[in-house]
CSV table of C-alpha atoms in Angstrom, one decimal:
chain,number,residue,atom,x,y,z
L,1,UNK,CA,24.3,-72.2,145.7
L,2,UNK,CA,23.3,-71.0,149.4
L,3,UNK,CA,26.2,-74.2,150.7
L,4,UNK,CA,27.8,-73.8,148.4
L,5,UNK,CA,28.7,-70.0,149.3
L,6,UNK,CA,28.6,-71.1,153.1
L,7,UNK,CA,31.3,-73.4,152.1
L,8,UNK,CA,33.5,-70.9,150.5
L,9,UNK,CA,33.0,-67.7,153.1
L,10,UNK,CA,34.9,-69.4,156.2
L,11,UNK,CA,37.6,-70.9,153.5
L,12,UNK,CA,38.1,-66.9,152.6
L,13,UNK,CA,38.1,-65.8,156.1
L,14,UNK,CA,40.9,-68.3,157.3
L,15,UNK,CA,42.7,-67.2,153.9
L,16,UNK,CA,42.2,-63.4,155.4
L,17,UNK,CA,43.4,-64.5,158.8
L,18,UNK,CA,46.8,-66.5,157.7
L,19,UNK,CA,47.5,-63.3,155.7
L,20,UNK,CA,47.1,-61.1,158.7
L,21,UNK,CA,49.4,-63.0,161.0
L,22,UNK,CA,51.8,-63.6,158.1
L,23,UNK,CA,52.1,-59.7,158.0
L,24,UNK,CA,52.0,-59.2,161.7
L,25,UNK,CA,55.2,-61.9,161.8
L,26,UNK,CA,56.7,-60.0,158.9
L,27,UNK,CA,59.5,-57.5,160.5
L,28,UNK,CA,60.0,-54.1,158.2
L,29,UNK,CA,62.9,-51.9,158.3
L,30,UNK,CA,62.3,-48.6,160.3
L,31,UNK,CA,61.9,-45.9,157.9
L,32,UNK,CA,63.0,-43.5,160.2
L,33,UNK,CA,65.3,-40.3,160.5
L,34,UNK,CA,67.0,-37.7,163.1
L,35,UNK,CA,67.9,-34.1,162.9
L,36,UNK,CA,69.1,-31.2,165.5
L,37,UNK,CA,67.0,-28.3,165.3
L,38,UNK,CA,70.2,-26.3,165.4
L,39,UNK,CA,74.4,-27.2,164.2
L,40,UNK,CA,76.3,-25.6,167.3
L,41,UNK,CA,75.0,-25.6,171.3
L,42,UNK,CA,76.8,-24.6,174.5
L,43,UNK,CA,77.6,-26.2,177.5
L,44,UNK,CA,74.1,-27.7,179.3
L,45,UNK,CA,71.5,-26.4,176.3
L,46,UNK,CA,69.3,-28.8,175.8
L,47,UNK,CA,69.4,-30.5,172.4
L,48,UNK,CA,66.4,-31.3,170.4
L,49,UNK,CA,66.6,-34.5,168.4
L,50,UNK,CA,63.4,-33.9,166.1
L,51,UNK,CA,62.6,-37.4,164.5
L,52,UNK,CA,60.4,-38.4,161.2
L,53,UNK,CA,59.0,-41.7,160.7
L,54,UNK,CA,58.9,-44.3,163.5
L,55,UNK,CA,60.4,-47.9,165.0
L,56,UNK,CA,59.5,-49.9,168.0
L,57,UNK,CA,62.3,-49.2,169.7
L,58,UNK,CA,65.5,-46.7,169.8
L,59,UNK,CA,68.8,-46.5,171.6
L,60,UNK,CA,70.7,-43.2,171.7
L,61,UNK,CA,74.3,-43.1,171.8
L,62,UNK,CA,75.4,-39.6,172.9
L,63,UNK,CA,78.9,-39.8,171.4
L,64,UNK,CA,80.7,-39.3,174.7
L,65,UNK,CA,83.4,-41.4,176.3
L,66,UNK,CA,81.9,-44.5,177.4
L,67,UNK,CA,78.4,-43.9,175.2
L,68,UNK,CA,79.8,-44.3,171.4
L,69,UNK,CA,78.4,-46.5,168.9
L,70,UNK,CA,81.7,-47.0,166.9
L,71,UNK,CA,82.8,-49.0,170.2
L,72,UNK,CA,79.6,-50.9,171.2
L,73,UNK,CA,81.4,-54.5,170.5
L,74,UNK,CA,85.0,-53.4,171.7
L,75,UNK,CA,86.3,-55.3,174.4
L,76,UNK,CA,90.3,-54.2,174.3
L,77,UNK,CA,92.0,-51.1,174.2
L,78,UNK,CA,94.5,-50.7,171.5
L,79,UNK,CA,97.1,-48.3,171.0
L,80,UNK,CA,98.1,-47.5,174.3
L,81,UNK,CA,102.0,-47.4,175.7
L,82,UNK,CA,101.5,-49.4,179.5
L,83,UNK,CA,104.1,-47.5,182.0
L,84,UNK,CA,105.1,-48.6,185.1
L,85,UNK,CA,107.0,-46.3,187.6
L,86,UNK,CA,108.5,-47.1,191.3
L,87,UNK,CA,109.7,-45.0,194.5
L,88,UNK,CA,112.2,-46.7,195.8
L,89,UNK,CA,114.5,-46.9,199.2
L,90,UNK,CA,117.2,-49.4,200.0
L,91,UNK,CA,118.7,-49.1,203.6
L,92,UNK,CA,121.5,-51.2,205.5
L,93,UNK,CA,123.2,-54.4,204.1
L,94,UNK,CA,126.1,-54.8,201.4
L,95,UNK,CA,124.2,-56.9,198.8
L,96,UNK,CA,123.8,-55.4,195.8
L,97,UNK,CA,121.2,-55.5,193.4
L,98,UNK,CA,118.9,-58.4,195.4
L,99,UNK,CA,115.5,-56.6,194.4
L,100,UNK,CA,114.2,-57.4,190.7
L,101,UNK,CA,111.0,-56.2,189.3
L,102,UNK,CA,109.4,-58.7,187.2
L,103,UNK,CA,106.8,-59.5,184.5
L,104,UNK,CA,104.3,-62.5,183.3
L,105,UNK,CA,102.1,-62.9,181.3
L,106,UNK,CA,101.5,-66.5,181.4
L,107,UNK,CA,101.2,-67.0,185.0
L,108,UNK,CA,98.7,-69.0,186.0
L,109,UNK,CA,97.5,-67.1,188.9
L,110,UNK,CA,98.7,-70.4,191.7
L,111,UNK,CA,100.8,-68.3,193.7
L,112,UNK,CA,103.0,-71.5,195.3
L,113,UNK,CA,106.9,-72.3,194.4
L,114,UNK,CA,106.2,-74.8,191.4
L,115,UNK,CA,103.7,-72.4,189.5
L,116,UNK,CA,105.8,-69.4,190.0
L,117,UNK,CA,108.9,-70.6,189.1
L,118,UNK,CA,106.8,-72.5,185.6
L,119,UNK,CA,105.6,-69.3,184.7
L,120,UNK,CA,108.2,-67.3,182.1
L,121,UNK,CA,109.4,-64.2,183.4
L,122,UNK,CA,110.9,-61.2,181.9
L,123,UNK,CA,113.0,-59.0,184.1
L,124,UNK,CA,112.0,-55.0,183.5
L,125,UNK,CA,114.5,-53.8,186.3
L,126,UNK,CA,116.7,-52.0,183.8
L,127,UNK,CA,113.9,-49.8,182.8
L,128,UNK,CA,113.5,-48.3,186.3
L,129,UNK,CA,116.1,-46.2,188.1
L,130,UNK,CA,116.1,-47.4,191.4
L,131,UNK,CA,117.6,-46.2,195.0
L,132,UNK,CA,121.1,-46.8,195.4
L,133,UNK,CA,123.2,-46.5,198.5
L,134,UNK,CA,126.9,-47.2,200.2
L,135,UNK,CA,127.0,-50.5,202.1
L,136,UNK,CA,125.0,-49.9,205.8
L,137,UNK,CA,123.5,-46.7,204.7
L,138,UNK,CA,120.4,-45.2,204.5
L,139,UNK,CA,119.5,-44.5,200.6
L,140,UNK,CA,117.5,-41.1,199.0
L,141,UNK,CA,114.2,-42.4,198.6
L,142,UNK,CA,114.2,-42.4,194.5
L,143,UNK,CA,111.1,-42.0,192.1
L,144,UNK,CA,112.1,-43.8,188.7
L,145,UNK,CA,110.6,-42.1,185.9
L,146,UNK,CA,107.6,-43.6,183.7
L,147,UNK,CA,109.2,-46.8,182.1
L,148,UNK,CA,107.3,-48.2,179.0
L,149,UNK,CA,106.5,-52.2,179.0
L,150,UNK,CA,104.0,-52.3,175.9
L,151,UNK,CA,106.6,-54.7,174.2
L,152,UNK,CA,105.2,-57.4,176.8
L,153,UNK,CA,101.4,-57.0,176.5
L,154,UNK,CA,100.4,-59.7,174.5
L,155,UNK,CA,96.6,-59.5,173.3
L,156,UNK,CA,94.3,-61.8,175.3
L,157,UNK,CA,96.6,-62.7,177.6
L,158,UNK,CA,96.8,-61.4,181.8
L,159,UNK,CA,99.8,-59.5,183.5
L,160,UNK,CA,101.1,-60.1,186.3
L,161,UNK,CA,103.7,-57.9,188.3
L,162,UNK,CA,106.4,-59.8,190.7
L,163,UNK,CA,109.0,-58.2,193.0
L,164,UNK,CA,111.5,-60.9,193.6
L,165,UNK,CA,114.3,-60.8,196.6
L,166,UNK,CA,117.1,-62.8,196.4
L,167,UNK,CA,119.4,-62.5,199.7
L,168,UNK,CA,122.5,-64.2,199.3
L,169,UNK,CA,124.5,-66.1,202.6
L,170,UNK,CA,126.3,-63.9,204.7
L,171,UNK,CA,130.5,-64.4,203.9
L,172,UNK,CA,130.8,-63.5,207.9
L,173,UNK,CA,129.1,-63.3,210.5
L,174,UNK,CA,127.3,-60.3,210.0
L,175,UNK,CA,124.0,-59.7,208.2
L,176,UNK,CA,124.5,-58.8,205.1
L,177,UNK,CA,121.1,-58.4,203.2
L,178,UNK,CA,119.3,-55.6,202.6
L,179,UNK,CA,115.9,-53.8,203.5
L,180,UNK,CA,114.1,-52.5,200.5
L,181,UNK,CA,111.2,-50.5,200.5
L,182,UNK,CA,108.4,-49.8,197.3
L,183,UNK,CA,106.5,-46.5,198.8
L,184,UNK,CA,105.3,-46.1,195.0
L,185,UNK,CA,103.9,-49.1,192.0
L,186,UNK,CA,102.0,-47.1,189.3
L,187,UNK,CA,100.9,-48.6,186.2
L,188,UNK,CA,99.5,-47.0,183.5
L,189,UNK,CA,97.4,-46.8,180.2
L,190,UNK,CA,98.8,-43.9,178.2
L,191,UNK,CA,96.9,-43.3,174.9
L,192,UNK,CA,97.9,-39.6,174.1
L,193,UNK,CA,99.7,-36.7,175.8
L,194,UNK,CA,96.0,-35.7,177.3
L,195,UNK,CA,94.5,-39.2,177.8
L,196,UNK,CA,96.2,-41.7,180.4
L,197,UNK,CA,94.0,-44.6,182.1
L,198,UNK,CA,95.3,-45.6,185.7
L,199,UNK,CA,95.4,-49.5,186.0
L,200,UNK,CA,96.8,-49.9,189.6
L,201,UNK,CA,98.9,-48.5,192.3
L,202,UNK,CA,100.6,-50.2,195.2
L,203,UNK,CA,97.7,-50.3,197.3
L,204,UNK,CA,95.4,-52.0,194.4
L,205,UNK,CA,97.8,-54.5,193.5
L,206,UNK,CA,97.0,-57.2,195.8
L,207,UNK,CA,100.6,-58.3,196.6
L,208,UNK,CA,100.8,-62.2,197.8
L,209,UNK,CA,104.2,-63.8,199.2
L,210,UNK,CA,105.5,-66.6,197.8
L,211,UNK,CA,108.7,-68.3,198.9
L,212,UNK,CA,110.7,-70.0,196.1
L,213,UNK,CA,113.6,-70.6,198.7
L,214,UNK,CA,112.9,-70.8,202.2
L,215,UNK,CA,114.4,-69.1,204.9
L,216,UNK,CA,113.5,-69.1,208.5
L,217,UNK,CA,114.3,-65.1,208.3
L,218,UNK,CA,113.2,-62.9,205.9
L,219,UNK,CA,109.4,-61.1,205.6
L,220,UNK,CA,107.7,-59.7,202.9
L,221,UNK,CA,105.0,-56.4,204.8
L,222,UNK,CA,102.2,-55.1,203.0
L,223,UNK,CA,99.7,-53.7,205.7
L,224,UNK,CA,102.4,-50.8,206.3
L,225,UNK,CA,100.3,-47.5,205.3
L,226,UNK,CA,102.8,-45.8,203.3
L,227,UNK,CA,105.1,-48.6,201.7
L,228,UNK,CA,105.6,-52.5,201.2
L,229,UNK,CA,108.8,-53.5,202.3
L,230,UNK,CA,110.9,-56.0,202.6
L,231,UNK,CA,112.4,-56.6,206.2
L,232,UNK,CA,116.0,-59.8,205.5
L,233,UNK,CA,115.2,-59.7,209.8
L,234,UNK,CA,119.0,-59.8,209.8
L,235,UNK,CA,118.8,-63.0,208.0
L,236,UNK,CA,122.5,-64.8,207.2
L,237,UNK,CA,121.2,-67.6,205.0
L,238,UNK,CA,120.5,-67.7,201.2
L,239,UNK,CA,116.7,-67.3,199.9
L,240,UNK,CA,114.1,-66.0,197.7
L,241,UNK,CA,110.7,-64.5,198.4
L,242,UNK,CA,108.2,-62.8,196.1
L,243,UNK,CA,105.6,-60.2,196.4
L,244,UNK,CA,103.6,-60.7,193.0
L,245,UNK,CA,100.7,-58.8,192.3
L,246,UNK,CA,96.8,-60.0,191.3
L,247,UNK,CA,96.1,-60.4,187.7
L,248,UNK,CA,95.7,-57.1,185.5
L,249,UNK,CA,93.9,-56.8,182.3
L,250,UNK,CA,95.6,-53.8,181.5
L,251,UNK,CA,93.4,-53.6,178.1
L,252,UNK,CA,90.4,-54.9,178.7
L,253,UNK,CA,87.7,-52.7,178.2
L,254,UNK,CA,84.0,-52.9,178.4
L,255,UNK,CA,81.8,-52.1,175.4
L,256,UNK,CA,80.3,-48.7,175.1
L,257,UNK,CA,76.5,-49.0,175.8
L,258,UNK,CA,74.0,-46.6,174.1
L,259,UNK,CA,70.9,-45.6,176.3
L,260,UNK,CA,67.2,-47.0,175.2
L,261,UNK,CA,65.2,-44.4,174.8
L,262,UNK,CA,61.6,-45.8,173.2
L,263,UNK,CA,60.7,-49.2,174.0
L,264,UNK,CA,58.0,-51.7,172.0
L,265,UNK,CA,55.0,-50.7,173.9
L,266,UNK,CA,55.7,-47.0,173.6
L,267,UNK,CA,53.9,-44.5,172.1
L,268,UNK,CA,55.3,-42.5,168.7
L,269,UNK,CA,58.2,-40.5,169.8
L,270,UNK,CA,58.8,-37.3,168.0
L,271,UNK,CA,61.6,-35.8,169.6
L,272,UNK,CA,64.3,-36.3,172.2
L,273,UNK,CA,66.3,-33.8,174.4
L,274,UNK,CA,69.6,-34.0,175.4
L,275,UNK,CA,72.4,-31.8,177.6
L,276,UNK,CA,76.4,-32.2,177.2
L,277,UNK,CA,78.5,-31.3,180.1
L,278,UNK,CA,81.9,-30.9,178.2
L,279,UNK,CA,82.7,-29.0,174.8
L,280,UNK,CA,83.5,-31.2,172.0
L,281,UNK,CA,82.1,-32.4,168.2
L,282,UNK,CA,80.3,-35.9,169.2
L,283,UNK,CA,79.2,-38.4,167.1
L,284,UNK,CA,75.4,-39.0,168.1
L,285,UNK,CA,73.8,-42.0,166.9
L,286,UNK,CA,70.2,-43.3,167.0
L,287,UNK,CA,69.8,-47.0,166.7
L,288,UNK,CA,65.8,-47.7,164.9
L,289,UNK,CA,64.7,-51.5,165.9
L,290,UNK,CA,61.9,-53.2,164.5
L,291,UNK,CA,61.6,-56.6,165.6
L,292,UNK,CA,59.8,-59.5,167.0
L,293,UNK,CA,60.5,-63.3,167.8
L,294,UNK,CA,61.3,-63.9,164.9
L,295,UNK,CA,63.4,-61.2,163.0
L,296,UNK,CA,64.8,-57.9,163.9
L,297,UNK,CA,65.9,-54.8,161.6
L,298,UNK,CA,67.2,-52.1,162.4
L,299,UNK,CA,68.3,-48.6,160.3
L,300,UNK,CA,71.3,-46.8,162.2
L,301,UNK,CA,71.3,-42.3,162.0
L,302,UNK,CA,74.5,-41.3,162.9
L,303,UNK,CA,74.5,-36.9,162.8
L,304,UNK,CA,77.3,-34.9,164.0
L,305,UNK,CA,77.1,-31.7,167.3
L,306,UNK,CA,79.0,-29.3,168.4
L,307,UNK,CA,79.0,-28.4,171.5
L,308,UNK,CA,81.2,-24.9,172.5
């Protein structure tokens, strides 16, 4: 009886044991919860997050621009109207309309002759007002208004921005062509009459040359402080230069990120305190995570603050 019970007692402990890991393995939804101690705050209080329950781990997202849990997995901006807007001078010369502002979005980012001229371009020069002057004269530096070109953002897809000079071949012996001048290149993100999000200016643009008909006259400048310009050098032959801008991702976005506030091998958190810098109503949300190797669950509190 004595073996026999010796033989059954380390069967029963390994039994035990396989059931203890099997529950140390198994993952179980926080049971958890968040309340404010109080509905409305001002500007810099501090507010109290008092929590029941518990979970290995939390992440806080405040609700703010940038820290909201709606857009932790959105990567591109929707519903915005992209503007573009120039300042403009032409000076000297008779050639009309030789400066076109263009867009691509299928570019491929090669800036040589074959790539550009591949690419499909759409000309948005009609949406601009731009300087206009007598022949020889010195034109009003112009600011075109705010000019919308949403209708070409496709989703997924780059921009590219290209100002293309075409200077036709003197009829005498005179030069002919003009000098243009950009002293402004704005393009923007605008989602509401209070909420606009810059995506470049002139300077950011990162302008490169490319010649699509050569000419031993003619110069695109961009290290001038106040403008790029282009200079025909008193040119008298036909050609076509570019100035086309870097790639812009005018809605890409990164995802908002919440802020971990308990990790595994913390201790029981019971409360959390937090300021806001800015009136508003935010959205707070507290992420609960229980997890290990080979699960993880999680129970998502989302309360509402105002903040006066």
């Amino acid at each position: 009886m004595i073996k026999i019970f010796k033989k059954i007692l380390p069967a029963a402990l390994c039994v035990a044991m396989i059931s203890a890991s099997c529950q140390r393995d198994e993952v179980i939804l926080p049971q958890a919860d968040v309340k404010p101690d109080k509905a409305v705050y001002k500007v810099n209080d501090s507010v109290r997050f008092q929590f029941t329950g518990d979970a290995d781990m939390i992440t806080f997202y405040s609700g703010e621009k940038g820290k909201e849990y709606k857009h932790r997995e959105r990567v591109e901006l929707e519903g915005g109207d992209l503007r573009v807007n120039i300042e403009s001078q032409v000076l000297y010369g008779i050639q009309n309309d030789n400066l076109k502002l263009l867009v691509s979005t299928d570019f491929n980012g090669k800036y040589t002759k074959e790539d550009v001229e591949s690419a499909a371009w759409t000309d948005i020069s009609n949406r601009l007002t731009w300087c206009v002057a007598a022949g020889g004269a010195v034109g009003v530096r112009t600011v075109s208004d705010y000019a919308s070109i949403k209708d070409l953002v496709k989703s997924g897809q780059p921009l590219y921005f290209g100002f293309k000079y075409k200077g036709l071949k003197s009829t005498s012996t005179a030069a002919q062509q003009r000098t243009w001048r950009i002293y402004q290149f704005n393009v923007q993100n605008k989602f509401s009459e209070t909420e606009t999000v810059p995506v470049t200016n002139r300077v950011g643009a990162g302008w490169t040359t490319v010649t699509t008909q050569a000419s031993p006259k003619g110069i695109w400048v961009f290290n001038n402080a106040d403008m790029i310009y282009y200079n025909p050098e008193s040119n008298l032959e036909e050609v076509e230069k570019w100035a086309i801008s870097k790639r812009f991702d005018p809605n890409k976005v990164a995802p908002d990120n919440g802020q971990s506030i308990k990790k595994y091998p913390d201790n029981r958190m019971k409360s959390y305190a937090y300021a806001f810098s800015k009136p508003g109503v935010y959205e707070v949300t507290f992420v609960f995570v229980n997890g290990n190797y080979k699960d993880v669950k999680e129970t998502v509190k989302t309360i509402q603050v105002t903040v006066e």
